[in-house]
PDB file of C-alpha atoms (C1' of nucleotides) in Angstrom:
ATOM      1  CA  MET Q   1     170.577 -33.311-204.279  1.00 71.00           C
ATOM      2  CA  ALA Q   2     173.939 -31.645-204.685  1.00 84.00           C
ATOM      3  CA  ALA Q   3     176.675 -32.476-202.235  1.00 97.00           C
ATOM      4  CA  VAL Q   4     177.626 -29.644-199.895  1.00 98.00           C
ATOM      5  CA  LEU Q   5     181.387 -29.219-199.639  1.00 98.00           C
ATOM      6  CA  PRO Q   6     182.299 -29.969-196.016  1.00 98.00           C
ATOM      7  CA  LEU Q   7     184.369 -27.466-194.070  1.00 98.00           C
ATOM      8  CA  ALA Q   8     187.260 -29.941-194.091  1.00 98.00           C
ATOM      9  CA  TRP Q   9     187.362 -29.517-197.883  1.00 98.00           C
ATOM     10  CA  PHE Q  10     188.751 -26.011-197.300  1.00 98.00           C
ATOM     11  CA  ALA Q  11     191.483 -27.259-194.977  1.00 98.00           C
ATOM     12  CA  ARG Q  12     194.200 -27.107-197.630  1.00 98.00           C
ATOM     13  CA  PRO Q  13     196.528 -24.325-198.790  1.00 98.00           C
ATOM     14  CA  ALA Q  14     194.779 -21.491-200.618  1.00 98.00           C
ATOM     15  CA  GLU Q  15     196.697 -22.148-203.835  1.00 98.00           C
ATOM     16  CA  VAL Q  16     195.220 -25.659-203.849  1.00 98.00           C
ATOM     17  CA  VAL Q  17     191.687 -24.688-202.912  1.00 98.00           C
ATOM     18  CA  ALA Q  18     191.464 -21.759-205.355  1.00 98.00           C
ATOM     19  CA  PRO Q  19     191.673 -23.789-208.585  1.00 98.00           C
ATOM     20  CA  ALA Q  20     189.592 -26.570-206.996  1.00 98.00           C
ATOM     21  CA  LEU Q  21     186.740 -24.100-206.451  1.00 98.00           C
ATOM     22  CA  LEU Q  22     186.347 -23.477-210.177  1.00 98.00           C
ATOM     23  CA  GLY Q  23     183.210 -25.190-211.430  1.00 98.00           C
ATOM     24  CA  GLN Q  24     181.800 -25.560-207.934  1.00 98.00           C
ATOM     25  CA  VAL Q  25     178.545 -23.884-206.993  1.00 98.00           C
ATOM     26  CA  LEU Q  26     178.260 -20.904-204.671  1.00 98.00           C
ATOM     27  CA  VAL Q  27     174.908 -20.950-202.893  1.00 98.00           C
ATOM     28  CA  ARG Q  28     173.410 -17.768-201.453  1.00 98.00           C
ATOM     29  CA  GLN Q  29     170.407 -17.795-199.172  1.00 98.00           C
ATOM     30  CA  PHE Q  30     169.086 -14.359-198.320  1.00 97.00           C
ATOM     31  CA  ALA Q  31     166.998 -15.505-195.366  1.00 95.00           C
ATOM     32  CA  GLU Q  32     166.048 -18.700-193.633  1.00 91.00           C
ATOM     33  CA  GLY Q  33     163.339 -20.527-195.495  1.00 92.00           C
ATOM     34  CA  GLN Q  34     163.879 -18.400-198.579  1.00 95.00           C
ATOM     35  CA  PRO Q  35     164.802 -19.879-201.958  1.00 96.00           C
ATOM     36  CA  VAL Q  36     168.520 -20.026-202.724  1.00 97.00           C
ATOM     37  CA  LEU Q  37     170.534 -18.582-205.606  1.00 97.00           C
ATOM     38  CA  ARG Q  38     173.104 -20.923-207.121  1.00 98.00           C
ATOM     39  CA  SER Q  39     175.999 -19.595-209.216  1.00 98.00           C
ATOM     40  CA  LEU Q  40     178.973 -21.270-210.849  1.00 98.00           C
ATOM     41  CA  ILE Q  41     182.381 -20.146-209.614  1.00 98.00           C
ATOM     42  CA  VAL Q  42     184.459 -19.240-212.675  1.00 98.00           C
ATOM     43  CA  GLU Q  43     187.394 -17.202-211.315  1.00 98.00           C
ATOM     44  CA  THR Q  44     189.401 -17.245-208.064  1.00 98.00           C
ATOM     45  CA  GLU Q  45     192.617 -15.968-206.501  1.00 98.00           C
ATOM     46  CA  ALA Q  46     194.726 -17.349-203.629  1.00 98.00           C
ATOM     47  CA  TYR Q  47     196.255 -15.436-200.704  1.00 98.00           C
ATOM     48  CA  THR Q  48     198.592 -17.072-198.206  1.00 98.00           C
ATOM     49  CA  PRO Q  49     200.440 -16.168-194.965  1.00 98.00           C
ATOM     50  CA  GLU Q  50     203.814 -15.666-196.700  1.00 97.00           C
ATOM     51  CA  ASP Q  51     202.277 -13.578-199.468  1.00 98.00           C
ATOM     52  CA  PRO Q  52     203.012  -9.815-199.165  1.00 97.00           C
ATOM     53  CA  ALA Q  53     199.727  -9.052-200.928  1.00 98.00           C
ATOM     54  CA  CYS Q  54     197.727 -10.927-198.283  1.00 98.00           C
ATOM     55  CA  HIS Q  55     195.718  -8.770-195.883  1.00 98.00           C
ATOM     56  CA  GLY Q  56     196.969 -10.908-193.023  1.00 98.00           C
ATOM     57  CA  TYR Q  57     200.608 -10.741-194.057  1.00 98.00           C
ATOM     58  CA  ARG Q  58     201.613  -8.307-191.312  1.00 97.00           C
ATOM     59  CA  ARG Q  59     199.320  -9.319-188.529  1.00 97.00           C
ATOM     60  CA  LYS Q  60     195.816 -10.143-187.458  1.00 98.00           C
ATOM     61  CA  THR Q  61     193.596  -7.060-187.123  1.00 98.00           C
ATOM     62  CA  ALA Q  62     189.903  -6.451-186.526  1.00 97.00           C
ATOM     63  CA  ARG Q  63     189.377  -6.144-190.268  1.00 98.00           C
ATOM     64  CA  ASN Q  64     191.151  -9.302-191.430  1.00 98.00           C
ATOM     65  CA  ALA Q  65     190.427 -11.553-188.426  1.00 98.00           C
ATOM     66  CA  ALA Q  66     188.026 -13.744-190.410  1.00 98.00           C
ATOM     67  CA  MET Q  67     190.747 -14.925-192.769  1.00 98.00           C
ATOM     68  CA  PHE Q  68     192.572 -16.335-189.745  1.00 98.00           C
ATOM     69  CA  GLY Q  69     189.440 -18.271-188.831  1.00 98.00           C
ATOM     70  CA  PRO Q  70     188.766 -21.979-189.331  1.00 98.00           C
ATOM     71  CA  PRO Q  71     188.596 -23.275-192.926  1.00 98.00           C
ATOM     72  CA  GLY Q  72     185.304 -22.299-194.541  1.00 98.00           C
ATOM     73  CA  THR Q  73     185.012 -19.000-192.675  1.00 98.00           C
ATOM     74  CA  VAL Q  74     183.565 -16.207-194.806  1.00 98.00           C
ATOM     75  CA  TYR Q  75     185.824 -13.140-195.033  1.00 98.00           C
ATOM     76  CA  VAL Q  76     184.222 -10.033-196.516  1.00 98.00           C
ATOM     77  CA  TYR Q  77     185.956  -6.670-196.659  1.00 98.00           C
ATOM     78  CA  GLN Q  78     185.150  -3.349-198.247  1.00 98.00           C
ATOM     79  CA  ILE Q  79     187.496  -1.827-200.790  1.00 98.00           C
ATOM     80  CA  TYR Q  80     187.757   1.667-202.282  1.00 97.00           C
ATOM     81  CA  GLY Q  81     184.919   2.752-200.063  1.00 96.00           C
ATOM     82  CA  ARG Q  82     182.305   1.337-202.420  1.00 97.00           C
ATOM     83  CA  TYR Q  83     182.740  -2.352-203.131  1.00 98.00           C
ATOM     84  CA  HIS Q  84     182.886  -5.553-201.154  1.00 98.00           C
ATOM     85  CA  CYS Q  85     184.990  -8.629-201.845  1.00 98.00           C
ATOM     86  CA  LEU Q  86     184.097 -12.197-200.883  1.00 99.00           C
ATOM     87  CA  ASN Q  87     186.690 -14.682-199.630  1.00 98.00           C
ATOM     88  CA  LEU Q  88     186.645 -18.106-198.047  1.00 99.00           C
ATOM     89  CA  ALA Q  89     189.269 -18.894-195.415  1.00 98.00           C
ATOM     90  CA  THR Q  90     191.370 -21.975-196.117  1.00 98.00           C
ATOM     91  CA  ASP Q  91     194.220 -24.029-194.666  1.00 98.00           C
ATOM     92  CA  ARG Q  92     193.910 -23.958-190.891  1.00 98.00           C
ATOM     93  CA  GLU Q  93     192.749 -21.742-188.086  1.00 98.00           C
ATOM     94  CA  GLY Q  94     195.371 -19.147-187.199  1.00 98.00           C
ATOM     95  CA  ALA Q  95     196.786 -19.004-190.732  1.00 98.00           C
ATOM     96  CA  ALA Q  96     196.090 -15.921-192.870  1.00 98.00           C
ATOM     97  CA  SER Q  97     194.928 -17.921-195.840  1.00 98.00           C
ATOM     98  CA  ALA Q  98     191.954 -17.344-198.119  1.00 98.00           C
ATOM     99  CA  VAL Q  99     190.548 -17.582-201.615  1.00 99.00           C
ATOM    100  CA  LEU Q 100     189.012 -14.518-203.261  1.00 98.00           C
ATOM    101  CA  ILE Q 101     185.952 -15.287-205.381  1.00 98.00           C
ATOM    102  CA  ARG Q 102     186.406 -13.054-208.425  1.00 98.00           C
ATOM    103  CA  ALA Q 103     183.635 -14.030-210.816  1.00 98.00           C
ATOM    104  CA  LEU Q 104     180.432 -16.063-211.031  1.00 98.00           C
ATOM    105  CA  ALA Q 105     178.145 -17.339-213.740  1.00 98.00           C
ATOM    106  CA  LEU Q 106     174.671 -16.394-212.553  1.00 97.00           C
ATOM    107  CA  PRO Q 107     171.667 -18.641-213.197  1.00 95.00           C
ATOM    108  CA  GLY Q 108     169.581 -18.100-216.321  1.00 86.00           C
ATOM    109  CA  GLY Q 109     168.164 -14.709-217.076  1.00 70.00           C
ATOM    110  CA  ALA Q 110     170.980 -12.666-215.617  1.00 81.00           C
ATOM    111  CA  GLY Q 111     173.478 -10.965-217.895  1.00 89.00           C
ATOM    112  CA  ASP Q 112     176.661 -12.873-218.614  1.00 93.00           C
ATOM    113  CA  ARG Q 113     178.878 -10.268-217.001  1.00 96.00           C
ATOM    114  CA  ASP Q 114     176.691  -9.123-214.124  1.00 97.00           C
ATOM    115  CA  ALA Q 115     178.975 -10.978-211.702  1.00 98.00           C
ATOM    116  CA  ALA Q 116     182.226 -10.615-213.681  1.00 98.00           C
ATOM    117  CA  GLY Q 117     184.384  -9.114-210.937  1.00 98.00           C
ATOM    118  CA  PRO Q 118     184.685  -9.375-207.136  1.00 98.00           C
ATOM    119  CA  GLY Q 119     182.873  -6.103-206.459  1.00 98.00           C
ATOM    120  CA  LYS Q 120     180.100  -6.804-208.909  1.00 98.00           C
ATOM    121  CA  LEU Q 121     179.302 -10.265-207.644  1.00 98.00           C
ATOM    122  CA  CYS Q 122     178.953  -8.963-204.114  1.00 98.00           C
ATOM    123  CA  GLN Q 123     176.488  -6.336-205.309  1.00 98.00           C
ATOM    124  CA  VAL Q 124     174.385  -8.914-207.132  1.00 98.00           C
ATOM    125  CA  LEU Q 125     174.398 -11.391-204.257  1.00 98.00           C
ATOM    126  CA  GLN Q 126     173.940  -8.640-201.649  1.00 98.00           C
ATOM    127  CA  ILE Q 127     177.114  -9.569-199.843  1.00 98.00           C
ATOM    128  CA  ASP Q 128     178.470  -7.062-197.341  1.00 98.00           C
ATOM    129  CA  ARG Q 129     180.332  -7.171-194.083  1.00 98.00           C
ATOM    130  CA  SER Q 130     177.298  -8.458-192.240  1.00 98.00           C
ATOM    131  CA  LEU Q 131     178.337 -11.852-193.653  1.00 98.00           C
ATOM    132  CA  ASN Q 132     181.904 -11.482-192.404  1.00 98.00           C
ATOM    133  CA  GLY Q 133     182.846 -14.280-190.024  1.00 98.00           C
ATOM    134  CA  SER Q 134     179.954 -16.568-190.923  1.00 98.00           C
ATOM    135  CA  ILE Q 135     180.665 -20.192-191.810  1.00 98.00           C
ATOM    136  CA  ALA Q 136     180.098 -21.670-195.262  1.00 98.00           C
ATOM    137  CA  CYS Q 137     177.590 -24.354-194.400  1.00 98.00           C
ATOM    138  CA  VAL Q 138     173.878 -24.999-194.857  1.00 97.00           C
ATOM    139  CA  GLY Q 139     171.676 -22.718-192.810  1.00 96.00           C
ATOM    140  CA  GLN Q 140     174.143 -19.850-193.098  1.00 98.00           C
ATOM    141  CA  PRO Q 141     173.915 -17.019-195.678  1.00 98.00           C
ATOM    142  CA  LEU Q 142     176.433 -18.738-197.933  1.00 98.00           C
ATOM    143  CA  TRP Q 143     177.854 -22.168-198.693  1.00 98.00           C
ATOM    144  CA  VAL Q 144     179.389 -24.176-201.538  1.00 98.00           C
ATOM    145  CA  GLU Q 145     178.089 -27.273-203.314  1.00 98.00           C
ATOM    146  CA  ALA Q 146     179.911 -29.635-205.646  1.00 98.00           C
ATOM    147  CA  GLY Q 147     179.398 -28.735-209.288  1.00 97.00           C
ATOM    148  CA  SER Q 148     178.972 -31.334-212.003  1.00 93.00           C
ATOM    149  CA  HIS Q 149     182.383 -32.083-213.405  1.00 82.00           C
ATOM    150  CA  ASP Q 150     182.959 -30.859-216.938  1.00 85.00           C
ATOM    151  CA  PRO Q 151     185.680 -33.041-218.496  1.00 84.00           C
ATOM    152  CA  GLY Q 152     186.197 -30.499-221.257  1.00 86.00           C
ATOM    153  CA  ALA Q 153     186.830 -27.536-218.974  1.00 92.00           C
ATOM    154  CA  THR Q 154     190.259 -25.963-219.240  1.00 97.00           C
ATOM    155  CA  ILE Q 155     191.663 -24.003-216.312  1.00 98.00           C
ATOM    156  CA  VAL Q 156     193.914 -21.037-216.974  1.00 98.00           C
ATOM    157  CA  GLN Q 157     196.490 -20.063-214.340  1.00 98.00           C
ATOM    158  CA  THR Q 158     197.886 -16.532-214.397  1.00 98.00           C
ATOM    159  CA  THR Q 159     198.868 -13.587-212.211  1.00 97.00           C
ATOM    160  CA  ARG Q 160     196.535 -11.778-209.845  1.00 98.00           C
ATOM    161  CA  ILE Q 161     194.855  -8.440-210.462  1.00 98.00           C
ATOM    162  CA  GLY Q 162     195.137  -5.020-208.844  1.00 97.00           C
ATOM    163  CA  LEU Q 163     198.111  -5.704-206.581  1.00 97.00           C
ATOM    164  CA  SER Q 164     201.130  -3.557-205.805  1.00 95.00           C
ATOM    165  CA  GLN Q 165     202.982  -6.431-204.156  1.00 96.00           C
ATOM    166  CA  GLY Q 166     203.194 -10.102-205.025  1.00 96.00           C
ATOM    167  CA  ARG Q 167     202.420  -9.324-208.655  1.00 96.00           C
ATOM    168  CA  ASP Q 168     204.517 -12.197-209.941  1.00 96.00           C
ATOM    169  CA  LEU Q 169     202.772 -15.025-208.088  1.00 97.00           C
ATOM    170  CA  PRO Q 170     200.583 -16.911-210.601  1.00 98.00           C
ATOM    171  CA  TRP Q 171     197.739 -17.337-208.193  1.00 98.00           C
ATOM    172  CA  ARG Q 172     194.696 -16.470-210.266  1.00 98.00           C
ATOM    173  CA  TRP Q 173     192.715 -19.211-211.946  1.00 98.00           C
ATOM    174  CA  TYR Q 174     189.681 -19.144-214.211  1.00 98.00           C
ATOM    175  CA  LEU Q 175     187.663 -21.318-216.551  1.00 98.00           C
ATOM    176  CA  ALA Q 176     189.047 -20.787-220.046  1.00 97.00           C
ATOM    177  CA  GLY Q 177     186.749 -18.969-222.408  1.00 95.00           C
ATOM    178  CA  HIS Q 178     184.009 -18.375-219.880  1.00 96.00           C
ATOM    179  CA  PRO Q 179     182.113 -15.143-220.586  1.00 96.00           C
ATOM    180  CA  ALA Q 180     181.942 -14.159-216.907  1.00 97.00           C
ATOM    181  CA  VAL Q 181     185.712 -14.047-216.343  1.00 98.00           C
ATOM    182  CA  SER Q 182     186.573 -10.523-215.180  1.00 98.00           C
ATOM    183  CA  ARG Q 183     189.803 -10.058-217.104  1.00 97.00           C
ATOM    184  CA  PRO Q 184     190.926 -12.893-219.349  1.00 97.00           C
ATOM    185  CA  ALA Q 185     194.699 -12.977-219.776  1.00 91.00           C
ATOM    186  CA  PRO Q 186     196.038 -12.074-223.203  1.00 80.00           C
ATOM    187  CA  VAL Q 187     195.962 -15.104-225.474  1.00 78.00           C
ATOM    188  CA  ALA Q 188     199.357 -16.095-226.858  1.00 67.00           C
ATOM    189  CA  GLY Q 189     199.645 -15.577-230.584  1.00 58.00           C
ATOM    190  CA  GLN Q 190     196.823 -13.078-230.639  1.00 55.00           C
ATOM    191  CA  THR Q 191     197.498  -9.394-231.148  1.00 47.00           C
ATOM    192  CA  GLN Q 192     196.021  -6.898-228.711  1.00 44.00           C
ATOM    193  CA  LYS Q 193     194.800  -4.636-231.456  1.00 38.00           C
ATOM    194  CA  ALA Q 194     192.170  -5.638-233.949  1.00 33.00           C
ATOM    195  CA  ARG Q 195     193.141  -5.231-237.557  1.00 24.00           C
TER     196      ARG Q 195
ATOM    197  C1'  DT D   1     195.317  12.687-184.614  1.00 65.50           C
ATOM    198  C1'  DC D   2     196.610  12.347-189.690  1.00 65.50           C
ATOM    199  C1'  DA D   3     197.854  11.123-194.200  1.00 65.50           C
ATOM    200  C1'  DA D   4     198.283   7.213-197.385  1.00 65.50           C
ATOM    201  C1'  DT D   5     196.274   3.463-199.537  1.00 65.50           C
ATOM    202  C1'  DG D   6     193.819   0.004-201.691  1.00 65.50           C
ATOM    203  C1'  DA D   7     192.459  -8.014-203.680  1.00 65.50           C
ATOM    204  C1'  DT D   8     187.515  -2.109-207.985  1.00 65.50           C
ATOM    205  C1'  DT D   9     184.685  -0.253-211.425  1.00 65.50           C
ATOM    206  C1'  DA D  10     182.703   2.778-214.870  1.00 65.50           C
ATOM    207  C1'  DG D  11     183.532   6.213-217.966  1.00 65.50           C
ATOM    208  C1'  DC D  12     186.445   9.093-221.089  1.00 65.50           C
TER     209       DC D  12
ATOM    210  C1'  DC F   1     194.068   6.313-218.176  1.00 65.50           C
ATOM    211  C1'  DT F   2     191.645   8.471-214.284  1.00 65.50           C
ATOM    212  C1'  DA F   3     188.232   9.768-210.808  1.00 65.50           C
ATOM    213  C1'  DA F   4     185.250   8.273-207.231  1.00 65.50           C
ATOM    214  C1'  DT F   5     185.139   7.422-202.154  1.00 65.50           C
ATOM    215  C1'  DC F   6     185.966   5.852-197.243  1.00 65.50           C
ATOM    216  C1'  DA F   7     187.367   2.349-193.717  1.00 65.50           C
ATOM    217  C1'  DT F   8     191.582   0.690-192.185  1.00 65.50           C
ATOM    218  C1'  DT F   9     196.322   1.059-191.223  1.00 65.50           C
ATOM    219  C1'  DG F  10     200.800   2.628-189.795  1.00 65.50           C
ATOM    220  C1'  DA F  11     203.116   6.520-188.746  1.00 65.50           C
ATOM    221  C1'  DT F  12     203.349  11.105-186.007  1.00 65.50           C
TER     222       DT F  12
END
DNA sequence: TCAATGATTAGC
DNA sequence: CTAATCATTGAT
């Protein structure tokens, strides 16, 4: 059986945990006793206390309280009035630190890009704010298991998406060439336009 | 109380 | 590139 990542695994800075989550397995259980849905994490972003783009940059509020929680706390917020985004709190309790899960590879059958984006993956996995504040461990709606290590996997590090502040921090990571990545960075030496 | 603003997405 | 759409936030 796959090893469940212990909560202590998340007790590191977000910019360390974010790339380490690539290739791990996000497990969703819709109800106790129900079968689980396992998906590969293929894209993440890091947010830290000193980061102006972080929701907890200014202060702790009712909305962002979960990202100040103990490592492994689930932080879900709604954006643009129609989508949800899934994060896992990292570092230590009291620190506004979290990793945004941006894309998943769903198990067989599902379309390659059905979970290619933070809003889309929450729709597919039925993640909303009812999960906010839960803990990522077995018996809860969501947890993470160790994925099988792929020695050939290349990780790409680049800038984050959709921000108005902190644009320059290279805190987005994804598995190179994976079809579920939401927005692959431009490849050097390749023209944007087909010809 | 009120206006501004998104850690997005789908559709021109 | 732009509209859709609404809870949260910071300023009156």
